[in-house]
Amino acid sequence: MAGLAHPGSQTHLFTKLSHQPKKFTPSSRIRMSLQENAPSLAVVGVTGAVGQEFLSVLSDRDFPYRSIKMLASKRSAGKQLTFQDRNYTIEELTEDSFDGVDIALFSAGGSISKHFGPVAVDKGAIVVDNSSAFRMEEGIPLVIPEVNPEAMEGIKVGMGKGALIANPNCSTIICLMAATPLHKHAKVLRMVVSTYQAASGAGAAAMEELELQTREVLEGKPPTCNIFKQQYAFNLFSHNAPILSNGYNEEEMKLVKETRKIWNDMNVKVTATCIRVPVMRAHAESINLQFQQPLDEDTAKDILKSAPGVVVIDDRASNHFPTPLEVSNKDNVAVGRIRRDLSQDGNKGLDIFVCGDQIRKGAALNAIQIAEMLL
Amino acid sequence: MAGLAHPGSQTHLFTKLSHQPKKFTPSSRIRMSLQENAPSLAVVGVTGAVGQEFLSVLSDRDFPYRSIKMLASKRSAGKQLTFQDRNYTIEELTEDSFDGVDIALFSAGGSISKHFGPVAVDKGAIVVDNSSAFRMEEGIPLVIPEVNPEAMEGIKVGMGKGALIANPNCSTIICLMAATPLHKHAKVLRMVVSTYQAASGAGAAAMEELELQTREVLEGKPPTCNIFKQQYAFNLFSHNAPILSNGYNEEEMKLVKETRKIWNDMNVKVTATCIRVPVMRAHAESINLQFQQPLDEDTAKDILKSAPGVVVIDDRASNHFPTPLEVSNKDNVAVGRIRRDLSQDGNKGLDIFVCGDQIRKGAALNAIQIAEMLL
């Protein structure tokens, strides 16, 4: 997303946001990804934070394609975008957008997915949808490739028929990347999750508002509140998702329900409190785990160290643990503060602290890993 | 802390930090607190964040005194300070500082308390100590006035002998202000706490560093890291307290141990994960509670609404819950997101979200409420 998601950008520099389309620098290695016998792609919502990250991850991973459609709302249609040394004109998303498309990557909100997802499937496309529209629908796989690849067994490009695969919510992906390897070893009975969620989860405009508000507050001016109804700079608040009748907000219930579906375990108990913190683009989560089988902290560390897509940052002597900044623009989810929970008997409880890039593994990367499995 | 702790400053304006001594505006009402038959006070660490807040709270609450000694390190000795229309010269803390002092309010770090606390007690002063030096020592009351006033029974000014009373850690005070009324009703068996701690907990210099770093990062410069070894602006990290051999940090173990002492319940189970977030002066805590007796959420709300020092902010329809900004410079601890925990059977679990001003109720106000009980 235009500067912010610049793949090479490094930790402590706060990269500026702007709406200039990003120029994805080509390389001889990357140019190889344009191949005649590769699938044709469509990116729906290409101007958004996740849409731009789709392009970034496609480039980074040399994802093969023979063509790519850049789709967005009418407002953005006609704008130019350079991707891997080629110029593209952004097209308006319509019912005809998916003719000849093999894989469509959606990230344009739930209502767009609800309407255009089935349209794309009817045209024979395999849709990887980043919205919450279809996640809990029976028969639709909800997939984290490192966690439950079996859920999308049999779905491949070239079968001649469309399909829909849902990308889980960012908080769920980040949580389960760390919890699943432990779950597979000792079976999680209950999880208590408290989140520290970045601005990026509410999109590029929210990130800009956090930056703008911070500048205003530092200048002694009242903060501009368009995306959020209250001051976000130097503040935090309960996640802005609607509150349900049980008192949980929708973001929290996603963690509860998606975990059950992904683990295929209707009995796992989950509670969550989701909080937005004034951080730009990576989420953190404090996770308390209760296991059926004993699991000591050294074994837990070893399991996590060898888990795909996970990196352990747990240096007690130098007080070095995962931070949002350190995982920004990174693929791996970082886990630290791994310790036996003193409040549970025996070796059946652990506390861990997890950070993951919300736009990358929490959204775009996971979707493209799903797409890679389709090839 | 000059500006920052300005009692009248309001929510969304981020008040600037500076090292100009604060002028405590007198009023006819406040002038009454200087009384001939009232106790003589000493404030140890008067130039620090909590020290300055001691003065602010003494003023706000018309605390009666006949004299007040402003004590600090050699570095600050000789500087001038205006308090309630009188000029004071800051004196260097020495072994002779406590002659004739009835109540000494300490907030100058653990080693100062360890050395000078007993000196003051020997001179007949009652010490209210904000450091962690004596909190877990047997025989020393650890007191939150709304929670366990009975712990300091019999200690009064004018008994002719000194005593030491410890102020709990800020995170413990804020947690127990909310948890205790529920504990008294349904008995807490286990608490899982995740904190969102402000810069103020590390002192005025940390607050200044957060502001400086934020300016630097917004200007694209590398952040100055003096107090913390890493970027704090737009980032968060595991609390900087030393990590113990069990993997918990000292801040977390304070929550575990102080809760047991304050509740006089060695069996209560507590686990905590303490995280620093880029917020200026109020802490937040996500608390998961497990009770012995059933407690539904409506009863819990009613109990909290009538609890002293607690305010309930729990408007689900408008998504209005406690925030650090809303409690900054406020006395009450705010509780919201009160809901039945879906991951526990029956009505024996609750999730709550709590915010409290770390410098005020988390430190200075609690200490002065203790001092009020001595009169």
PDB file of C-alpha atoms in Angstrom, chain A residues 210-219 223 231-237 276-279, chain B residues 11-15 198-199 206-215 218 232-234 277-282 323-326 328:
ATOM      1  CA  LEU A 210      -3.847   7.518  13.353  1.00  0.00           C
ATOM      2  CA  GLU A 211      -0.939   9.398  11.790  1.00  0.00           C
ATOM      3  CA  LEU A 212      -2.976  12.572  11.282  1.00  0.00           C
ATOM      4  CA  GLN A 213      -4.396  12.483  14.806  1.00  0.00           C
ATOM      5  CA  THR A 214      -0.947  11.955  16.284  1.00  0.00           C
ATOM      6  CA  ARG A 215       0.382  15.016  14.476  1.00  0.00           C
ATOM      7  CA  GLU A 216      -2.633  17.061  15.593  1.00  0.00           C
ATOM      8  CA  VAL A 217      -2.404  16.014  19.226  1.00  0.00           C
ATOM      9  CA  LEU A 218       1.330  16.788  19.305  1.00  0.00           C
ATOM     10  CA  GLU A 219       0.504  20.262  17.986  1.00  0.00           C
ATOM     11  CA  PRO A 223      -7.865  15.185  16.690  1.00  0.00           C
ATOM     12  CA  GLN A 231      -9.178   9.896  19.820  1.00  0.00           C
ATOM     13  CA  TYR A 232      -6.914   7.017  18.774  1.00  0.00           C
ATOM     14  CA  ALA A 233      -3.549   8.786  19.100  1.00  0.00           C
ATOM     15  CA  PHE A 234      -1.925   7.948  22.484  1.00  0.00           C
ATOM     16  CA  ASN A 235      -5.112   6.107  23.404  1.00  0.00           C
ATOM     17  CA  LEU A 236      -6.673   2.649  23.009  1.00  0.00           C
ATOM     18  CA  PHE A 237     -10.234   1.393  22.965  1.00  0.00           C
ATOM     19  CA  ARG A 276      -7.326  -1.412  19.332  1.00  0.00           C
ATOM     20  CA  VAL A 277      -3.965   0.099  20.200  1.00  0.00           C
ATOM     21  CA  PRO A 278      -2.163   3.002  18.480  1.00  0.00           C
ATOM     22  CA  VAL A 279       0.186   0.773  16.493  1.00  0.00           C
TER      23      VAL A 279
ATOM     24  CA  THR B  11      -9.417  14.302  27.818  1.00  0.00           C
ATOM     25  CA  HIS B  12      -8.464  14.688  24.214  1.00  0.00           C
ATOM     26  CA  LEU B  13      -5.839  17.380  24.465  1.00  0.00           C
ATOM     27  CA  PHE B  14      -2.429  15.911  24.881  1.00  0.00           C
ATOM     28  CA  THR B  15      -0.818  18.190  27.420  1.00  0.00           C
ATOM     29  CA  ALA B 198       1.117   3.616  29.860  1.00  0.00           C
ATOM     30  CA  ALA B 199       4.442   5.437  29.720  1.00  0.00           C
ATOM     31  CA  ALA B 206       9.563   7.902  29.842  1.00  0.00           C
ATOM     32  CA  MET B 207       6.564  10.031  28.952  1.00  0.00           C
ATOM     33  CA  GLU B 208       8.893  12.596  27.441  1.00  0.00           C
ATOM     34  CA  GLU B 209      10.689   9.886  25.498  1.00  0.00           C
ATOM     35  CA  LEU B 210       7.413   8.602  24.058  1.00  0.00           C
ATOM     36  CA  GLU B 211       6.552  12.124  22.922  1.00  0.00           C
ATOM     37  CA  LEU B 212      10.038  12.752  21.509  1.00  0.00           C
ATOM     38  CA  GLN B 213      10.145   9.413  19.707  1.00  0.00           C
ATOM     39  CA  THR B 214       6.728   9.996  18.191  1.00  0.00           C
ATOM     40  CA  ARG B 215       7.843  13.360  16.784  1.00  0.00           C
ATOM     41  CA  LEU B 218       6.732  11.161  12.169  1.00  0.00           C
ATOM     42  CA  TYR B 232       8.096   2.829  21.778  1.00  0.00           C
ATOM     43  CA  ALA B 233       6.281   5.190  19.379  1.00  0.00           C
ATOM     44  CA  PHE B 234       3.620   3.290  17.382  1.00  0.00           C
ATOM     45  CA  VAL B 277       1.572   0.404  25.024  1.00  0.00           C
ATOM     46  CA  PRO B 278       2.219   3.892  23.565  1.00  0.00           C
ATOM     47  CA  VAL B 279      -0.328   5.633  25.808  1.00  0.00           C
ATOM     48  CA  MET B 280       0.649   8.519  28.057  1.00  0.00           C
ATOM     49  CA  ARG B 281      -0.704   8.112  31.585  1.00  0.00           C
ATOM     50  CA  ALA B 282      -3.475   5.604  32.251  1.00  0.00           C
ATOM     51  CA  THR B 323     -10.402   4.274  27.576  1.00  0.00           C
ATOM     52  CA  PRO B 324      -7.134   5.496  29.109  1.00  0.00           C
ATOM     53  CA  LEU B 325      -7.820   9.014  27.860  1.00  0.00           C
ATOM     54  CA  GLU B 326     -11.221   9.173  29.484  1.00  0.00           C
ATOM     55  CA  SER B 328      -6.718  10.421  32.697  1.00  0.00           C
TER      56      SER B 328
END
